[in-house]
PDB file of C-alpha atoms in Angstrom:
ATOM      1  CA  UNK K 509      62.127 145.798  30.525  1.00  0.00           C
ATOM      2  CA  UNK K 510      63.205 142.881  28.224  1.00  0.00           C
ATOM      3  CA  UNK K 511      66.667 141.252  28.727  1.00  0.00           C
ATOM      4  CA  UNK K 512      68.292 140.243  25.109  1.00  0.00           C
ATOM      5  CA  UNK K 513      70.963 137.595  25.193  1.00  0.00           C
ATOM      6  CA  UNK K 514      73.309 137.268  22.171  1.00  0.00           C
ATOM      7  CA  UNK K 515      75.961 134.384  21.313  1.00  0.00           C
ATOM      8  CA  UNK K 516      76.766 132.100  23.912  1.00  0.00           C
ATOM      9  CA  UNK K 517      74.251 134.232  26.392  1.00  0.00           C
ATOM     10  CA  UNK K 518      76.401 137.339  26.226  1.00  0.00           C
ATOM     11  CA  UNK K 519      74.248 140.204  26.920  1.00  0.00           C
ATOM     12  CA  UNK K 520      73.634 142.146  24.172  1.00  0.00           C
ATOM     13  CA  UNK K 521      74.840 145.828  23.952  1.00  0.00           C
ATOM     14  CA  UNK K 522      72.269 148.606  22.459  1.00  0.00           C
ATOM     15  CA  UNK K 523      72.296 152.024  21.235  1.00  0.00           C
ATOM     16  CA  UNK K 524      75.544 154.160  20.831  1.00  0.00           C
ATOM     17  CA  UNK K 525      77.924 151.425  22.919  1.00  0.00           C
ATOM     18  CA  UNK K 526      76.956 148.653  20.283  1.00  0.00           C
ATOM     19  CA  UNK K 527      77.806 150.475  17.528  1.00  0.00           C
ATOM     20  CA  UNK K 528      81.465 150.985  19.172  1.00  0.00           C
ATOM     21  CA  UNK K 529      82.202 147.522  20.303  1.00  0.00           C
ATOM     22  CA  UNK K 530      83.289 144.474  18.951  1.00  0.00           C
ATOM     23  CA  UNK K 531      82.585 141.099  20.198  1.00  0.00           C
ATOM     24  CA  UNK K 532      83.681 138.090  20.768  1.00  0.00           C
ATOM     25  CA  UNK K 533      82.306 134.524  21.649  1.00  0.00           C
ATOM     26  CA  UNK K 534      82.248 130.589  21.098  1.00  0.00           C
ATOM     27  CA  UNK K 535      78.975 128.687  20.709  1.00  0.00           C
ATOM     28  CA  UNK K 536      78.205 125.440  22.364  1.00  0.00           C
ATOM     29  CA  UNK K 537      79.713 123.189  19.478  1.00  0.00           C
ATOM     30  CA  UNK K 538      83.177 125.384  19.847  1.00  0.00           C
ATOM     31  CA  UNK K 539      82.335 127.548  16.374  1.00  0.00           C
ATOM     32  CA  UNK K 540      83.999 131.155  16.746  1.00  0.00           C
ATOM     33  CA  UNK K 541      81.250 133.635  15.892  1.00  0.00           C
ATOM     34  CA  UNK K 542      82.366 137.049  15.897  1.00  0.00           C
ATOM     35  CA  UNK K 543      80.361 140.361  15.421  1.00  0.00           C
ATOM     36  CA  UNK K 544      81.337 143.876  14.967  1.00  0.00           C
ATOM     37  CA  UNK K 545      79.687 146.906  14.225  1.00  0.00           C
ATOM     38  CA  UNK K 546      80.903 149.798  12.414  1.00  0.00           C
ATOM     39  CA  UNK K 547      79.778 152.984  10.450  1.00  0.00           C
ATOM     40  CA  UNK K 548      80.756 151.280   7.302  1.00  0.00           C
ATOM     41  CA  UNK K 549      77.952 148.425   7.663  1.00  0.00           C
ATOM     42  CA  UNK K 550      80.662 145.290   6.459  1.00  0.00           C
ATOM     43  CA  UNK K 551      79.630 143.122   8.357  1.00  0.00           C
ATOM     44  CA  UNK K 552      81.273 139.048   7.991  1.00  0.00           C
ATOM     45  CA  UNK K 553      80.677 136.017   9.283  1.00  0.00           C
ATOM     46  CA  UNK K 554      83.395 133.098   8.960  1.00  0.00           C
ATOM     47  CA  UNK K 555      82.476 129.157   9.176  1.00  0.00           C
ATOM     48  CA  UNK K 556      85.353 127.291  10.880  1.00  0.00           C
ATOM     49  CA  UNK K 557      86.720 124.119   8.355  1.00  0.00           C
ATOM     50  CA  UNK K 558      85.530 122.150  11.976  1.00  0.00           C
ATOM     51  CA  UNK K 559      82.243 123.237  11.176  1.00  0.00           C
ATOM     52  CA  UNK K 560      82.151 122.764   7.541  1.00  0.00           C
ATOM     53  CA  UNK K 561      83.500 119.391   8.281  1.00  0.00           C
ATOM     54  CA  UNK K 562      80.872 118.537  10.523  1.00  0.00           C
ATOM     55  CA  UNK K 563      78.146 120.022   7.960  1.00  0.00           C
ATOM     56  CA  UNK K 564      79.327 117.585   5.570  1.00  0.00           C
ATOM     57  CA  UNK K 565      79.596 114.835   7.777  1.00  0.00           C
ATOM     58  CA  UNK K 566      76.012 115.042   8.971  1.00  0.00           C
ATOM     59  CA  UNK K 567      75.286 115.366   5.159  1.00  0.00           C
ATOM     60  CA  UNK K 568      76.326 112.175   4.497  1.00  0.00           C
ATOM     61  CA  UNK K 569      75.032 110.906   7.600  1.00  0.00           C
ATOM     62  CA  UNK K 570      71.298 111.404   6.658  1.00  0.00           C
ATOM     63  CA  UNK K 571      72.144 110.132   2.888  1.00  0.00           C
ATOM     64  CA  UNK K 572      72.864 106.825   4.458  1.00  0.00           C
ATOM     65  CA  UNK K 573      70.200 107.065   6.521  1.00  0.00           C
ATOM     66  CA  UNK K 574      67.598 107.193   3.827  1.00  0.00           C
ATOM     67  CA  UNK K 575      69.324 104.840   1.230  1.00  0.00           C
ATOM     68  CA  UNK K 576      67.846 101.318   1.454  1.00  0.00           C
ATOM     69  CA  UNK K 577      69.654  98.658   3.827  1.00  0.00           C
ATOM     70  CA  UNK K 578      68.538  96.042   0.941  1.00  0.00           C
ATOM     71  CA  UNK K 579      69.199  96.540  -3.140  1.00  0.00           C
ATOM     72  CA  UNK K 580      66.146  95.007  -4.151  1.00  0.00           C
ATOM     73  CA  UNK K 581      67.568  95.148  -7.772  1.00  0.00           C
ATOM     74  CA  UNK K 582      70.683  93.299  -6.848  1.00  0.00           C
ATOM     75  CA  UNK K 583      68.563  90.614  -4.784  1.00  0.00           C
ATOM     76  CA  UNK K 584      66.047  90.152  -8.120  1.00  0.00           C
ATOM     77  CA  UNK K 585      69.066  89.605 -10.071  1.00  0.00           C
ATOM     78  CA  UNK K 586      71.083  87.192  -7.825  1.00  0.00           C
ATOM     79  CA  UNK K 587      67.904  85.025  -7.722  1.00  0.00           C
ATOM     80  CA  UNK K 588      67.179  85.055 -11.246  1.00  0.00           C
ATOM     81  CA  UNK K 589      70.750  83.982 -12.022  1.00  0.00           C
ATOM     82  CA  UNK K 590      70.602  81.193  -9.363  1.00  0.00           C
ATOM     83  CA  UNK K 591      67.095  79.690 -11.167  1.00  0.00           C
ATOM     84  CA  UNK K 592      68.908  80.072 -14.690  1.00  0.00           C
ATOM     85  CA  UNK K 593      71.948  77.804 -12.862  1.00  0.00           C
ATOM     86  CA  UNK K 594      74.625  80.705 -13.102  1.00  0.00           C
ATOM     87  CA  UNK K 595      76.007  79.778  -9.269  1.00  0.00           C
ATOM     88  CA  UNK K 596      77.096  76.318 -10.130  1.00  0.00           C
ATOM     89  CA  UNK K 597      80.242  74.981 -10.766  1.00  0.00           C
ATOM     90  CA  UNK K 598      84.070  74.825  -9.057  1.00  0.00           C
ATOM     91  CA  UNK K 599      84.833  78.706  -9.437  1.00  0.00           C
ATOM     92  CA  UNK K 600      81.951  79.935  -8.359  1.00  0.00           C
ATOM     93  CA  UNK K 601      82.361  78.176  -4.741  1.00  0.00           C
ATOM     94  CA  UNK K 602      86.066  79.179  -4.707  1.00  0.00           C
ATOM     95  CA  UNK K 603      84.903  82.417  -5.813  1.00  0.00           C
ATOM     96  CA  UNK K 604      82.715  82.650  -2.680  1.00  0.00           C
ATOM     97  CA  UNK K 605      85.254  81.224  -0.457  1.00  0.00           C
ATOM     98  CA  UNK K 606      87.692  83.768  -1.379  1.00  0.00           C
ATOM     99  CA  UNK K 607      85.531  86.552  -0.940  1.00  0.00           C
ATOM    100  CA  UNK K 608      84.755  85.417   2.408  1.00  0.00           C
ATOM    101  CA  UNK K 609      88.212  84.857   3.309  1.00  0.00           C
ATOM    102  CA  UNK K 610      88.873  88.269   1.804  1.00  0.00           C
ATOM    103  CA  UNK K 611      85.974  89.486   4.366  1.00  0.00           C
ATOM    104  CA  UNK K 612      87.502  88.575   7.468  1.00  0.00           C
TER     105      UNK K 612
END
């Protein structure tokens, strides 16, 4: 005979008693699952906004990830405007100063 675990390892009911109960359990990462049977076959499943939140989190997660720690656009064009001369002069050193000022 095989054993069937459900949600949370909750064993699973079958035949006639399944059809009659409802349950109700909480995964590992705390999202409420519920299931319910019924002669009317609605059956619904609700996403918690924790878990949504976390969805989107781990969304943007992996699009950082794979985004490029360097602009190599951004680099080509701060070198080309440092051959043509465009970082020299009085404001642009303030200009840096402030901005690292403004960093810390």
């Amino acid at each position: 005979m095989v054993d069937i675990t459900g949600i949370g390892n909750q064993p699973v009911q079958s035949g006639r008693a399944a059809e009659r109960s409802s349950s109700s359990s909480r995964s590992r990462d705390g999202v409420a699952a519920s299931v319910s049977s019924s002669s009317s076959a609605s059956d619904s499943v609700e996403i918690s906004a924790a878990a949504k939140e976390s969805q989107t989190v781990s969304r943007l997660v992996g699009a950082v990830k794979s985004s490029p720690d360097v602009r190599a656009e951004a680099v080509a064009q701060a070198k080309q405007t440092l051959a043509d001369g465009g970082f020299e002069g009085r404001n642009v050193s303030r200009q840096a100063a402030e901005n690292i000022l403004d960093s810390l």
